[in-house]
């Protein structure tokens, strides 16, 4: 009986050490994304829903990027009333698990439309977000197949100074017209 207890103790300690080392658990994240109500807007697999707010598609997004955004919502560095409330109610380890779940899901493919913004994207965005928005540099989000209304809203927020957690995005978006933002968003949603 003492051996079984000792083995259980060692096993629990190992799990706690792995958890403390920052290894997010995607399976636990799936359950937590349901219990924390993430799926109501982002969908069970991060594909997004048809909710009126046009939430981002999180499926296949870079894990580090998702964790950063959740922490930014939690700290107030990124502004969104609903997401700030949601993120503040979840501890950092659970946020990482939830991000791991969505990151592990298959990416959303574009529908192939929206080619009008291709040249502007190549000139202004591809250096960080990769060809067609599919393979970004570390720390930059994947944009391919993203919700076009969400993309347009974020570009306008960067341009207008309402979002300031995107590194170079404030500078890149500063000169974009509404028509260019619409073209870029349509291109990325369809690429």
CSV table of C-alpha atoms in Angstrom, one decimal:
chain,number,residue,atom,x,y,z
A,1,UNK,CA,0.0,0.0,0.0
A,2,UNK,CA,2.9,2.4,0.8
A,3,UNK,CA,4.4,1.6,-2.6
A,4,UNK,CA,1.2,2.4,-4.4
A,5,UNK,CA,0.9,5.7,-2.5
A,6,UNK,CA,4.5,6.6,-3.2
A,7,UNK,CA,4.0,5.8,-6.9
A,8,UNK,CA,0.8,7.9,-7.0
A,9,UNK,CA,2.7,10.8,-5.3
A,10,UNK,CA,5.6,10.6,-7.8
A,11,UNK,CA,3.1,10.5,-10.7
A,12,UNK,CA,1.2,13.6,-9.4
A,13,UNK,CA,4.5,15.4,-8.8
A,14,UNK,CA,5.6,14.6,-12.3
A,15,UNK,CA,2.3,15.9,-13.7
A,16,UNK,CA,2.6,19.1,-11.6
A,17,UNK,CA,6.2,19.6,-12.7
A,18,UNK,CA,5.3,19.2,-16.4
A,19,UNK,CA,2.4,21.6,-15.9
A,20,UNK,CA,4.7,24.1,-14.1
A,21,UNK,CA,7.2,23.8,-17.0
A,22,UNK,CA,4.6,25.3,-19.2
A,23,UNK,CA,3.6,22.3,-21.3
A,24,UNK,CA,0.0,23.2,-22.3
A,25,UNK,CA,-2.5,20.3,-22.5
A,26,UNK,CA,-4.6,20.6,-25.7
A,27,UNK,CA,-7.1,17.9,-24.6
A,28,UNK,CA,-7.7,19.6,-21.3
A,29,UNK,CA,-8.0,22.9,-23.3
A,30,UNK,CA,-10.8,21.4,-25.3
A,31,UNK,CA,-12.8,20.8,-22.1
A,32,UNK,CA,-11.9,24.2,-20.6
A,33,UNK,CA,-12.8,26.0,-23.9
A,34,UNK,CA,-16.3,24.5,-23.4
A,35,UNK,CA,-16.6,25.3,-19.7
A,36,UNK,CA,-15.2,28.8,-20.1
A,37,UNK,CA,-17.7,29.4,-22.9
A,38,UNK,CA,-15.0,30.1,-25.6
A,39,UNK,CA,-16.8,27.8,-28.0
A,40,UNK,CA,-19.9,29.9,-28.0
A,41,UNK,CA,-18.2,32.4,-30.3
A,42,UNK,CA,-15.1,30.6,-31.6
A,43,UNK,CA,-16.7,27.2,-32.2
A,44,UNK,CA,-15.6,23.9,-30.8
A,45,UNK,CA,-12.7,23.6,-33.1
A,46,UNK,CA,-11.9,27.3,-33.4
A,47,UNK,CA,-13.5,27.7,-36.9
A,48,UNK,CA,-15.6,30.6,-35.6
A,49,UNK,CA,-19.4,30.9,-35.5
A,50,UNK,CA,-21.9,33.1,-37.3
A,51,UNK,CA,-22.2,35.2,-34.1
A,52,UNK,CA,-22.9,38.8,-35.0
A,53,UNK,CA,-19.6,40.0,-33.6
A,54,UNK,CA,-17.7,38.1,-36.3
A,55,UNK,CA,-15.2,36.5,-33.9
A,56,UNK,CA,-11.7,35.4,-35.2
A,57,UNK,CA,-11.0,31.9,-36.3
A,58,UNK,CA,-8.5,30.4,-33.9
A,59,UNK,CA,-8.1,27.0,-35.5
A,60,UNK,CA,-4.4,26.3,-36.4
A,61,UNK,CA,-3.2,29.6,-35.1
A,62,UNK,CA,0.3,29.8,-33.6
A,63,UNK,CA,0.2,28.7,-30.0
A,64,UNK,CA,2.5,31.5,-28.8
A,65,UNK,CA,0.4,34.1,-30.6
A,66,UNK,CA,-2.8,32.9,-29.0
A,67,UNK,CA,-1.3,32.9,-25.5
A,68,UNK,CA,0.1,36.4,-26.0
A,69,UNK,CA,-3.3,37.7,-27.2
A,70,UNK,CA,-5.1,36.1,-24.2
A,71,UNK,CA,-2.6,37.5,-21.8
A,72,UNK,CA,-3.0,40.9,-23.5
A,73,UNK,CA,-6.8,40.8,-23.0
A,74,UNK,CA,-6.3,39.7,-19.4
A,75,UNK,CA,-3.8,42.6,-18.7
A,76,UNK,CA,-5.8,45.2,-20.6
A,77,UNK,CA,-3.0,45.7,-23.2
A,78,UNK,CA,-5.6,44.6,-25.9
A,79,UNK,CA,-9.0,46.1,-25.6
A,80,UNK,CA,-12.3,44.1,-26.0
A,81,UNK,CA,-14.8,44.3,-23.1
A,82,UNK,CA,-16.1,40.7,-23.5
A,83,UNK,CA,-12.6,39.1,-24.0
A,84,UNK,CA,-11.1,41.1,-21.1
A,85,UNK,CA,-13.8,39.8,-18.8
A,86,UNK,CA,-13.5,36.2,-20.1
A,87,UNK,CA,-9.6,36.2,-19.9
A,88,UNK,CA,-9.5,37.7,-16.5
A,89,UNK,CA,-11.6,34.9,-15.1
A,90,UNK,CA,-9.2,32.1,-16.3
A,91,UNK,CA,-5.8,31.4,-14.8
A,92,UNK,CA,-2.7,31.5,-17.0
A,93,UNK,CA,-2.2,27.7,-17.1
A,94,UNK,CA,-5.8,27.2,-18.3
A,95,UNK,CA,-5.5,30.0,-20.9
A,96,UNK,CA,-2.4,28.1,-22.2
A,97,UNK,CA,-4.4,24.9,-22.4
A,98,UNK,CA,-7.3,26.5,-24.2
A,99,UNK,CA,-4.8,28.1,-26.7
A,100,UNK,CA,-3.2,24.7,-27.2
A,101,UNK,CA,-6.6,23.2,-28.1
A,102,UNK,CA,-7.4,25.8,-30.7
A,103,UNK,CA,-3.8,25.8,-32.0
A,104,UNK,CA,-4.0,22.1,-32.6
A,105,UNK,CA,-7.1,22.3,-34.8
A,106,UNK,CA,-7.0,22.2,-38.6
A,107,UNK,CA,-6.6,25.6,-40.1
A,108,UNK,CA,-9.5,27.2,-42.0
A,109,UNK,CA,-8.9,27.2,-45.7
A,110,UNK,CA,-9.9,30.2,-47.7
A,111,UNK,CA,-12.5,30.0,-50.5
A,112,UNK,CA,-10.2,31.1,-53.2
A,113,UNK,CA,-11.9,34.4,-53.8
A,114,UNK,CA,-10.8,38.0,-53.0
A,115,UNK,CA,-7.8,38.3,-55.3
A,116,UNK,CA,-8.1,42.1,-55.4
A,117,UNK,CA,-5.8,42.7,-52.5
A,118,UNK,CA,-3.0,40.4,-53.5
A,119,UNK,CA,-0.6,43.1,-54.7
A,120,UNK,CA,-1.2,45.2,-51.7
A,121,UNK,CA,-0.7,42.2,-49.4
A,122,UNK,CA,2.5,41.2,-51.1
A,123,UNK,CA,3.9,44.8,-50.7
A,124,UNK,CA,2.7,45.5,-47.1
A,125,UNK,CA,2.1,42.2,-45.3
A,126,UNK,CA,3.9,39.2,-46.7
A,127,UNK,CA,7.2,39.9,-45.0
A,128,UNK,CA,5.7,39.1,-41.6
A,129,UNK,CA,2.6,37.1,-42.4
A,130,UNK,CA,4.0,34.9,-45.2
A,131,UNK,CA,2.8,34.1,-48.6
A,132,UNK,CA,-1.0,34.3,-48.7
A,133,UNK,CA,-1.0,34.8,-44.9
A,134,UNK,CA,-0.4,31.0,-44.4
A,135,UNK,CA,3.1,30.9,-42.9
A,136,UNK,CA,3.9,33.8,-40.7
A,137,UNK,CA,7.1,34.7,-38.9
A,138,UNK,CA,7.2,33.7,-35.2
A,139,UNK,CA,4.8,35.8,-33.2
A,140,UNK,CA,2.7,36.9,-36.1
A,141,UNK,CA,-0.7,35.4,-36.7
A,142,UNK,CA,-1.8,33.3,-39.6
A,143,UNK,CA,-4.3,35.4,-41.7
A,144,UNK,CA,-5.2,32.9,-44.4
A,145,UNK,CA,-8.9,32.0,-44.2
A,146,UNK,CA,-9.6,34.4,-41.4
A,147,UNK,CA,-13.0,36.0,-40.9
A,148,UNK,CA,-13.0,39.1,-43.3
A,149,UNK,CA,-15.1,41.2,-41.0
A,150,UNK,CA,-12.8,40.5,-38.1
A,151,UNK,CA,-9.7,41.3,-40.2
A,152,UNK,CA,-11.2,44.6,-41.4
A,153,UNK,CA,-12.1,45.5,-37.8
A,154,UNK,CA,-8.6,44.8,-36.5
A,155,UNK,CA,-6.9,46.7,-39.3
A,156,UNK,CA,-9.1,49.7,-38.6
A,157,UNK,CA,-8.4,49.4,-34.9
A,158,UNK,CA,-4.7,49.4,-35.5
A,159,UNK,CA,-5.0,52.3,-37.9
A,160,UNK,CA,-7.1,54.4,-35.5
A,161,UNK,CA,-4.9,53.6,-32.5
A,162,UNK,CA,-7.6,51.6,-30.8
A,163,UNK,CA,-5.4,48.5,-30.8
A,164,UNK,CA,-1.8,48.9,-29.9
A,165,UNK,CA,-0.4,45.4,-29.2
A,166,UNK,CA,0.6,44.5,-32.7
A,167,UNK,CA,4.2,45.6,-33.0
A,168,UNK,CA,4.6,47.1,-36.5
A,169,UNK,CA,0.8,46.9,-37.3
A,170,UNK,CA,0.0,50.4,-36.1
A,171,UNK,CA,2.6,51.8,-38.6
A,172,UNK,CA,1.7,49.4,-41.4
A,173,UNK,CA,-2.0,50.1,-41.2
A,174,UNK,CA,-1.7,53.9,-40.7
A,175,UNK,CA,-1.8,54.6,-44.4
A,176,UNK,CA,-4.5,52.1,-45.4
A,177,UNK,CA,-7.7,53.5,-46.8
A,178,UNK,CA,-11.1,51.8,-46.0
A,179,UNK,CA,-11.1,50.4,-49.6
A,180,UNK,CA,-7.6,48.9,-49.1
A,181,UNK,CA,-8.6,47.3,-45.8
A,182,UNK,CA,-11.7,45.8,-47.4
A,183,UNK,CA,-9.6,44.4,-50.3
A,184,UNK,CA,-6.9,43.0,-48.0
A,185,UNK,CA,-9.5,41.4,-45.8
A,186,UNK,CA,-11.3,39.8,-48.7
A,187,UNK,CA,-8.0,38.6,-50.2
A,188,UNK,CA,-6.9,36.9,-46.9
A,189,UNK,CA,-10.3,35.4,-46.2
A,190,UNK,CA,-10.2,33.9,-49.7
A,191,UNK,CA,-6.5,33.1,-50.1
